[in-house]
Coordinates of C-alpha atoms in Angstrom, one line a residue:
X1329 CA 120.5 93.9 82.1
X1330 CA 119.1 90.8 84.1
X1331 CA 121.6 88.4 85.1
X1332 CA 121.1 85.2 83.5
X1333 CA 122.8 83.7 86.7
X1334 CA 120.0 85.1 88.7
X1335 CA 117.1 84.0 86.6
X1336 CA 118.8 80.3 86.2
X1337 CA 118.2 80.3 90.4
X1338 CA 115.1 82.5 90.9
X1339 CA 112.6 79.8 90.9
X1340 CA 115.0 78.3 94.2
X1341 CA 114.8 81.3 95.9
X1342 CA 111.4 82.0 95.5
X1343 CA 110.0 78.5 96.2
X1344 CA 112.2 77.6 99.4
X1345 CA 110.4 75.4 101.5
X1346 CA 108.0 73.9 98.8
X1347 CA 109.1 70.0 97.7
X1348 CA 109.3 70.9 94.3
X1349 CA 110.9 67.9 91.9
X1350 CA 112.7 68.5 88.6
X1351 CA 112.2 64.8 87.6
X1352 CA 108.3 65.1 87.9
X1353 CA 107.7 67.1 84.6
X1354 CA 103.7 67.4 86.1
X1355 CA 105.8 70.0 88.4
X1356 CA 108.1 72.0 85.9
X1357 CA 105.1 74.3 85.2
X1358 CA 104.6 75.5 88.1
X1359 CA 108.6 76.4 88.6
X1360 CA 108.4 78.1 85.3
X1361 CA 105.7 79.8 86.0
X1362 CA 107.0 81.3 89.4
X1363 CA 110.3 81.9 87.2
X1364 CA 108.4 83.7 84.3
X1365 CA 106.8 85.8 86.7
X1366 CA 109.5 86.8 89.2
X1367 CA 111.3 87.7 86.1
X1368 CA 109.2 90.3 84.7
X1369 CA 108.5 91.6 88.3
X1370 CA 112.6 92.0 88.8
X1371 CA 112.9 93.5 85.2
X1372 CA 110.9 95.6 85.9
X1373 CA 111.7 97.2 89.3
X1374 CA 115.5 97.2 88.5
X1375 CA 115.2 98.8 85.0
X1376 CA 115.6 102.9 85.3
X1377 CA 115.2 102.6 81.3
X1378 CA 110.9 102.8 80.4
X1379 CA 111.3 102.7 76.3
X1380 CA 111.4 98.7 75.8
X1381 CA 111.7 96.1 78.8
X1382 CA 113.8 93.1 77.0
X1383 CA 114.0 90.0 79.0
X1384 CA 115.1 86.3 78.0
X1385 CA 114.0 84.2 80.7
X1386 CA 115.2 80.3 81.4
X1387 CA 113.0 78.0 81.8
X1388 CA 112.7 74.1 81.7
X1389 CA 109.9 74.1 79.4
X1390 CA 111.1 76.4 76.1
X1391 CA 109.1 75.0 74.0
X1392 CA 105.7 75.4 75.4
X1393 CA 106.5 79.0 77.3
X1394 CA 107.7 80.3 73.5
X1395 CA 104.6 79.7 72.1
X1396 CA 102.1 81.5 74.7
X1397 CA 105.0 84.3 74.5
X1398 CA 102.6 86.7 72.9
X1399 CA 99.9 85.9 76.0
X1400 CA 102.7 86.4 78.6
X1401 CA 103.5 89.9 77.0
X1402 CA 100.2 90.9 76.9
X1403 CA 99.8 89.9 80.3
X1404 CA 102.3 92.1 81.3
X1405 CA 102.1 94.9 79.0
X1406 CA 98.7 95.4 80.2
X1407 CA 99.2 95.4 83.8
X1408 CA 102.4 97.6 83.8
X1409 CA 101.6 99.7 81.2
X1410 CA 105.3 99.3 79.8
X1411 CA 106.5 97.5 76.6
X1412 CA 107.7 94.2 77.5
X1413 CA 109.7 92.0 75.3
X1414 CA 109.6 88.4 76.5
X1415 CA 111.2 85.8 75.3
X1416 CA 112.3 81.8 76.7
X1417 CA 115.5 80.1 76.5
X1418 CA 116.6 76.1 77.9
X1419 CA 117.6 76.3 81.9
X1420 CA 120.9 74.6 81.9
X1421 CA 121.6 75.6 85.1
X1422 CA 121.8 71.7 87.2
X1423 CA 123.0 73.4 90.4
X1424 CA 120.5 75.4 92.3
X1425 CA 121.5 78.0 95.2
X1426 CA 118.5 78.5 97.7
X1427 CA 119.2 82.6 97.9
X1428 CA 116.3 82.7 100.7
X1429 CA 116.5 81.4 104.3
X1430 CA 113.7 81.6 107.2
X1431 CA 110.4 80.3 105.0
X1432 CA 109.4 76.7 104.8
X1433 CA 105.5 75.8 104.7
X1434 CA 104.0 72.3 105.6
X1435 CA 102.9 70.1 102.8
X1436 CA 100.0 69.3 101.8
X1437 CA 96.9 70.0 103.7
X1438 CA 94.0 70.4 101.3
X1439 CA 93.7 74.0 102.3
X1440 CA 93.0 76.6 99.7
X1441 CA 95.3 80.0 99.3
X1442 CA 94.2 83.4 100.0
X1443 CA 96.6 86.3 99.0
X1444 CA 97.6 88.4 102.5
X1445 CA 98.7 92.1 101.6
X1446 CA 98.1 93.2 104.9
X1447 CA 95.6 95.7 103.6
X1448 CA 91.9 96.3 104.4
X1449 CA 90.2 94.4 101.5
X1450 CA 92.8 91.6 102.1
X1451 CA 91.1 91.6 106.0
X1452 CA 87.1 91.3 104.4
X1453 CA 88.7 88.0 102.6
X1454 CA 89.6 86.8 105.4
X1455 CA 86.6 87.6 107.1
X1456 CA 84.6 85.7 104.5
X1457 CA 87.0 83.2 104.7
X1458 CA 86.1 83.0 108.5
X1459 CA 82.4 83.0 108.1
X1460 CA 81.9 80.9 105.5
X1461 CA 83.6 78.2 106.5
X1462 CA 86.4 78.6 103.9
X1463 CA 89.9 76.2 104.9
X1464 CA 92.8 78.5 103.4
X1465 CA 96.9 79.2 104.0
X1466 CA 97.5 83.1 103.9
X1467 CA 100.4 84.2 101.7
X1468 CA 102.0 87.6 100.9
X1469 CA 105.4 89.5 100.6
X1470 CA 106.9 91.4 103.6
X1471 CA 106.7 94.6 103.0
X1472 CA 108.8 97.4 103.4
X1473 CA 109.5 98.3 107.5
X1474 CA 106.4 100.4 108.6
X1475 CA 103.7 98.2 106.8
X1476 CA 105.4 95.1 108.1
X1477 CA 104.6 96.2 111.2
X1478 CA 100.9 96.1 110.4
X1479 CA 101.4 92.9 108.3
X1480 CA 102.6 91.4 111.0
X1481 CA 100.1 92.8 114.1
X1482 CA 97.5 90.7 111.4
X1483 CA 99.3 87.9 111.0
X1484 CA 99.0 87.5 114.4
X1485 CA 95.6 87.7 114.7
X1486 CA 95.1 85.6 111.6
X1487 CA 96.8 82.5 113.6
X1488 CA 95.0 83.3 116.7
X1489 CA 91.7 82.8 114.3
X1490 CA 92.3 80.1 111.8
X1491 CA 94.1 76.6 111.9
X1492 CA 96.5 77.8 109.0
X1493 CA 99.7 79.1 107.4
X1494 CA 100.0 82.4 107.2
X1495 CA 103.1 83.5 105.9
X1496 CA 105.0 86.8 104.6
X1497 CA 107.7 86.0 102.7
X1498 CA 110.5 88.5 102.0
X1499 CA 110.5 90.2 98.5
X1500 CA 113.4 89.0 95.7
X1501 CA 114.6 92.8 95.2
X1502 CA 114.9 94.5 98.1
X1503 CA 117.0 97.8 95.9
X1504 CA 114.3 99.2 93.4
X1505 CA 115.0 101.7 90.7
X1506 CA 111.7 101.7 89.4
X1507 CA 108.9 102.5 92.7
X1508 CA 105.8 101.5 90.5
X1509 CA 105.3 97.7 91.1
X1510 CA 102.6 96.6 89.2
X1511 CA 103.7 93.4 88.2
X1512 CA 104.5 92.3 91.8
X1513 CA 100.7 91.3 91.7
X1514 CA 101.9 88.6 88.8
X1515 CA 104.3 87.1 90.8
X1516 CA 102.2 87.4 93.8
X1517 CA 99.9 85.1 92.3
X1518 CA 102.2 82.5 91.2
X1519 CA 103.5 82.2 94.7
X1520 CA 99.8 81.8 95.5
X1521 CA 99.3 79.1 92.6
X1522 CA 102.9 77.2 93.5
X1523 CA 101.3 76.8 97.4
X1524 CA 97.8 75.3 96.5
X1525 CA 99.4 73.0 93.7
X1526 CA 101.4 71.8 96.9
X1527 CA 98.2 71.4 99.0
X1528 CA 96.7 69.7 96.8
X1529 CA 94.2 72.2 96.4
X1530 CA 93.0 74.0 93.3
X1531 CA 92.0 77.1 94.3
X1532 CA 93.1 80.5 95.0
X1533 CA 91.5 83.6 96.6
X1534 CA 92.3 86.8 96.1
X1535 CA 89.9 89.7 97.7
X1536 CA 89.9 93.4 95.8
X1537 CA 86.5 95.4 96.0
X1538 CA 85.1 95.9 92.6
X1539 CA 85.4 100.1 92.6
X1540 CA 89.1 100.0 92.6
X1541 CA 89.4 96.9 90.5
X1542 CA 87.7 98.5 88.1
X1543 CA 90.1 101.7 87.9
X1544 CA 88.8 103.9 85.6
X1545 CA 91.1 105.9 83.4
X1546 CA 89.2 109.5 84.3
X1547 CA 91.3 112.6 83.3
X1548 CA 94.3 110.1 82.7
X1549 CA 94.3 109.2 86.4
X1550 CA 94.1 105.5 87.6
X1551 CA 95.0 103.0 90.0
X1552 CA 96.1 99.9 89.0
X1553 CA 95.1 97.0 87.1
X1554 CA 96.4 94.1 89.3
X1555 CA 92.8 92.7 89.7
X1556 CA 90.9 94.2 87.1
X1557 CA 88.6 91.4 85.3
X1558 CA 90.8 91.8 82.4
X1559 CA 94.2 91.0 84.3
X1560 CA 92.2 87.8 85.8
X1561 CA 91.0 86.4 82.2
X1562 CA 93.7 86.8 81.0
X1563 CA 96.1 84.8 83.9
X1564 CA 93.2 82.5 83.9
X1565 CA 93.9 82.1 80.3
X1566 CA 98.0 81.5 80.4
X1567 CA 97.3 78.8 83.0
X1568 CA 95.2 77.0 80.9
X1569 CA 97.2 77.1 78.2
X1570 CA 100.3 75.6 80.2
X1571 CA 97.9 72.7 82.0
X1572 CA 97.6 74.2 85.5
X1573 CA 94.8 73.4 87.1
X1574 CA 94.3 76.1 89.5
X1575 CA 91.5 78.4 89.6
X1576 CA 91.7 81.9 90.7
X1577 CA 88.7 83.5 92.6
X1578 CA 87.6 86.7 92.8
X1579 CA 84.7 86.9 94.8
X1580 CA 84.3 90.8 95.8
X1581 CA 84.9 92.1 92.2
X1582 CA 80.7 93.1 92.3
X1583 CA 81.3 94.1 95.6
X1584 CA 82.0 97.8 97.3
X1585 CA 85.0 97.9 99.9
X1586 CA 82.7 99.7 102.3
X1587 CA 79.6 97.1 102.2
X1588 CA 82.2 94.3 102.7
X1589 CA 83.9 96.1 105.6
X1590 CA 80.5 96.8 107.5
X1591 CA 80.0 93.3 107.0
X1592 CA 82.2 92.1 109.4
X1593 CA 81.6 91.1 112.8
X1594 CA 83.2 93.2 115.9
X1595 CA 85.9 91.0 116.5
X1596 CA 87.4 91.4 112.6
X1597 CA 86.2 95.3 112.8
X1598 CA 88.4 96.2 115.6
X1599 CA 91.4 94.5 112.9
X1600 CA 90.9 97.8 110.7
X1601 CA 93.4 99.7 112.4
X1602 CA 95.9 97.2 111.9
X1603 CA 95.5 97.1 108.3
X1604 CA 98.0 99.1 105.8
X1605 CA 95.9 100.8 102.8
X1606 CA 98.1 104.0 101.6
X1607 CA 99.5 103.9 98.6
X1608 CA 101.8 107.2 98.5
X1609 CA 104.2 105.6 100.9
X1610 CA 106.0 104.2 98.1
X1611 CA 106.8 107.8 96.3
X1612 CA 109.3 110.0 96.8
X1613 CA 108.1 113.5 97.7
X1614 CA 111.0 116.1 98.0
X1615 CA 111.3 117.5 101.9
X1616 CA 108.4 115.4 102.8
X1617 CA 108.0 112.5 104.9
X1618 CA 104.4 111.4 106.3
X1619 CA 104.4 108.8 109.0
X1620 CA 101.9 106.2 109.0
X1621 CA 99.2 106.4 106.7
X1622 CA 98.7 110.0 104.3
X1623 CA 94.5 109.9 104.0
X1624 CA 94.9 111.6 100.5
X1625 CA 96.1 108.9 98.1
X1626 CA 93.7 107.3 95.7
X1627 CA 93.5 104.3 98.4
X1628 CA 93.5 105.9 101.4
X1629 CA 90.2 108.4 100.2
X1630 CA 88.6 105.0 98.8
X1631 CA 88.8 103.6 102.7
X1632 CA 87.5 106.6 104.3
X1633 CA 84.8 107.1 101.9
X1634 CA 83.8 103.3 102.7
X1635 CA 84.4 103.3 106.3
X1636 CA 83.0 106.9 106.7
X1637 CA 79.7 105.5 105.0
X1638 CA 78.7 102.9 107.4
X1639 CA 79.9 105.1 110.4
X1640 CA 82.7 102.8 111.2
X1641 CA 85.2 105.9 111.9
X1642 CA 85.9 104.6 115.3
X1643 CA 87.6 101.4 114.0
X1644 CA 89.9 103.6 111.8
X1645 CA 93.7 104.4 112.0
X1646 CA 94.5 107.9 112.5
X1647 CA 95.9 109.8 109.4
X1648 CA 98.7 111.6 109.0
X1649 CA 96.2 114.0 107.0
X1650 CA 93.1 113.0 109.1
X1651 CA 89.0 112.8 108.7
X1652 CA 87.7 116.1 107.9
X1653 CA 90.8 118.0 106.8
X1654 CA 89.8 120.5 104.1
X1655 CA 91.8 121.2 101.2
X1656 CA 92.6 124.6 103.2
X1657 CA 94.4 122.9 105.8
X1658 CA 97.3 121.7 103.9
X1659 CA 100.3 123.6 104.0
X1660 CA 102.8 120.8 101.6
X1661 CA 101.6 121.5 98.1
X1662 CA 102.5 118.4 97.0
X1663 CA 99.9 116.9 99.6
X1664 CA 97.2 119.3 99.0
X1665 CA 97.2 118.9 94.8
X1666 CA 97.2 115.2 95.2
X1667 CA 94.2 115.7 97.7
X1668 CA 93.0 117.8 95.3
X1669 CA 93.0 115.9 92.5
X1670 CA 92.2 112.7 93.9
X1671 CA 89.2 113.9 95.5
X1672 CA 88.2 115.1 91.2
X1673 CA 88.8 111.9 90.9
X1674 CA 86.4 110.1 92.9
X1675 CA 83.8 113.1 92.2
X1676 CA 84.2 112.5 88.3
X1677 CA 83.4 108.9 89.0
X1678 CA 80.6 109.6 91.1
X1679 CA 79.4 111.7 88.0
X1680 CA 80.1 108.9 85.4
X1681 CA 77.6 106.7 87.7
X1682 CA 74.7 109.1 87.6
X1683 CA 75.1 109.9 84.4
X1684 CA 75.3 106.4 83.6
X1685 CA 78.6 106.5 81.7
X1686 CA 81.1 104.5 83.5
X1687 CA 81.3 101.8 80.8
X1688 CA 82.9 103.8 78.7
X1689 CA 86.1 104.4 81.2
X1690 CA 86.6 100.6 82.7
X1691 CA 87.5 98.6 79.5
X1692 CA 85.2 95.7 80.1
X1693 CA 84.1 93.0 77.9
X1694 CA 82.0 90.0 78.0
X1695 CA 85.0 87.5 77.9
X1696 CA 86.2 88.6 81.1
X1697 CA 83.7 87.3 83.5
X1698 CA 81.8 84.1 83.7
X1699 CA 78.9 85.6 85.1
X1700 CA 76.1 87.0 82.2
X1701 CA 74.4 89.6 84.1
X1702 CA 78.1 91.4 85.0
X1703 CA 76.4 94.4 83.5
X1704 CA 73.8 94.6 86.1
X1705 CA 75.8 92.9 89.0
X1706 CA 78.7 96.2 88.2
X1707 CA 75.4 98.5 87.7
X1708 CA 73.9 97.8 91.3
X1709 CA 77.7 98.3 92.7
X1710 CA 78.2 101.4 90.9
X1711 CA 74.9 102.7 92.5
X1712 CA 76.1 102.0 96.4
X1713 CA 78.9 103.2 95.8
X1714 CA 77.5 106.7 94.3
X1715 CA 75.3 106.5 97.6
X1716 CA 78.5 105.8 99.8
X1717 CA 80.4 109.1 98.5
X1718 CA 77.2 110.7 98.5
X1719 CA 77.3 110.0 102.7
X1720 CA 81.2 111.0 103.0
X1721 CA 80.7 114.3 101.4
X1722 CA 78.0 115.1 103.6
X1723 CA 80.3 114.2 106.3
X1724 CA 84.0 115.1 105.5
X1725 CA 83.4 117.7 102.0
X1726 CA 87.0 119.2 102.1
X1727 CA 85.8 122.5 100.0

């Protein structure tokens, strides 16, 4: 159960330090919005029950959030893969406690907002930011202790580089019963939103190569859909419906990871090693504890095989399972079958590409991109990145 008490003050806590107004009703979609979305992210990391995720959310604008109710729970059925139940009640609350200290932000500047993870394809953005001239604030969460660490080595660099913001802001729930945290990206987002609606901008960046936002379900393994084309129609869709004029960019999603990274010039290159990728630091393995990054999760393979490809190795972290280790090597079984099957993963995809059947894994429709030749633009991906795991198995096959 989700406190009401909570909800009623979530929108303070997660927009300290913007100058938001409750008597400018141009502004009360935006504070929903942040509210509607940090709400279904705390639902669902608190919740240790998966069959139905109930949740009555306050908000200043009933009306209008109850009837896009059924987009909302779309939204969020289809990134989390759970069964949400969503639902919008008045915000009586007129006293508002600000729960989070240490962020403010200055107001307005015209810039644009790019999302900051901290992780490699977040780095390329930035990059492209950087080259092509692109004014933009950087905004994440603060992540847990290690990856802060890297977060904020980057955030470093990204001040030394750029005349902007760049700011982590620390998470709402910092005890999670549920690991998975999908809709984290949804709230991301309208964090990302809230801060170019207060720099009078009206766009937002976000930077995910097109393999992984893609995530093909093959052998009922996936990543995530947090930036598949899908996810991104269908936010574009809800802020639309609620008059916010903010658009949401994503310009790598015909794009490899590895053909963005070689992109880069020497000076962003020698960032890689500061950058966070690995996704099985988040799961609980039982007498296991890898420091630093594992090298055999789903996004850790994905940045070898794109570094690896453009022989960029010596800009790379070290592994706790490094370059070159064969499936031999691993002693934690845990390790080794996720090594295992992860590595079937990429392979099936690989197959799927030269057999020319991958459209039948990623889901994709016509609505969900603006561009008409998406087939062809995903086609001539697909094909680079066949040739890209083509020149890390040459180099690093762990049989």
């Amino acid at each position: 159960m989700v406190s009401t008490k909570i909800l009623n003050n979530l929108h303070s806590s997660l927009l300290t330090g913007f100058p938001y107004d409750y008597a400018d009703v141009k502004q009360l979609s935006i504070i929903d919005l942040v509210t509607t979305m940090g709400a279904i992210y705390y639902k669902d990391v608190i919740s240790t029950s998966r069959k139905k995720l109930n949740i009555v959310i306050p908000v200043f604008e009933p009306l209008k959030w109850n009837s896009i109710s059924k987009e909302i729970n779309q939204l969020a059925n289809w990134v989390s893969g759970e069964q949400f139940n969503i639902s919008f009640i008045q915000n009586k609350n007129a006293e508002f406690d600000n729960l989070s200290e240490n962020f403010s932000l200055s107001l307005p500047n015209n810039h644009s907002v790019t999302l900051f993870s901290g992780g490699l394809d977040s780095l390329t953005g930035a990059f492209r930011n950087y080259k092509d001239g692109i004014k933009s604030d950087y905004l994440g969460f603060l992540n847990k202790s290690e990856e802060a660490t890297y977060q904020k080595n980057l955030q470093r660099f990204y001040l030394d580089t750029f005349s902007s913001e760049v700011k982590l802001i620390p998470k709402p729930v910092q005890k999670k019963n549920h690991l998975v945290q999908s809709t984290r990206s949804l709230l991301y987002l309208a964090l990302a939103i809230a801060k170019a609606y207060y720099n009078d901008s009206n766009d937002v960046y976000l930077y995910e190569n097109g393999i992984l936002s893609l995530n093909p379900e093959i052998n009922n393994r996936f990543t995530t859909k947090t930036t598949h084309p899908k996810t991104i129609y269908l936010y574009k869709d809800l802020l639309r419906k609620v008059d916010i004029n903010i658009e949401i960019n994503h310009p790598f999603i015909f794009s490899t990871k590895g053909e963005k990274i070689n992109a880069m010039n020497e000076e962003f290159k020698k960032q890689i090693s500061s950058t966070f990728t690995c996704g099985s630091g988040r799961l609980k393995r039982q007498n296991v504890v890898h420091t630093g990054q594992c090298g055999v999760c789903i996004p850790c393979l994905l940045r070898k095989i794109s570094i690896a490809a453009f022989e960029n190795e010596k800009y790379d972290t070290t592994y706790f399972f490094n370059y070159g280790i064969k499936f031999d090597d691993i002693e934690h079984s845990s390790y080794k079958f996720e090594y295992e099957s992860n590595i079937n993963y990429f392979e099936n995809y690989y197959n799927l590409i030269r057999n020319e059947k991958l459209y039948i894994e990623t889901r994709l429709s016509e609505r969900y991109y603006e561009e008409n030749d998406y087939l062809e633009k995903n086609n001539v991906m697909f094909i680079k990145f066949a040739n890209e795991f083509e020149r890390y198995m040459e180099k690093y096959d762990p049989n």
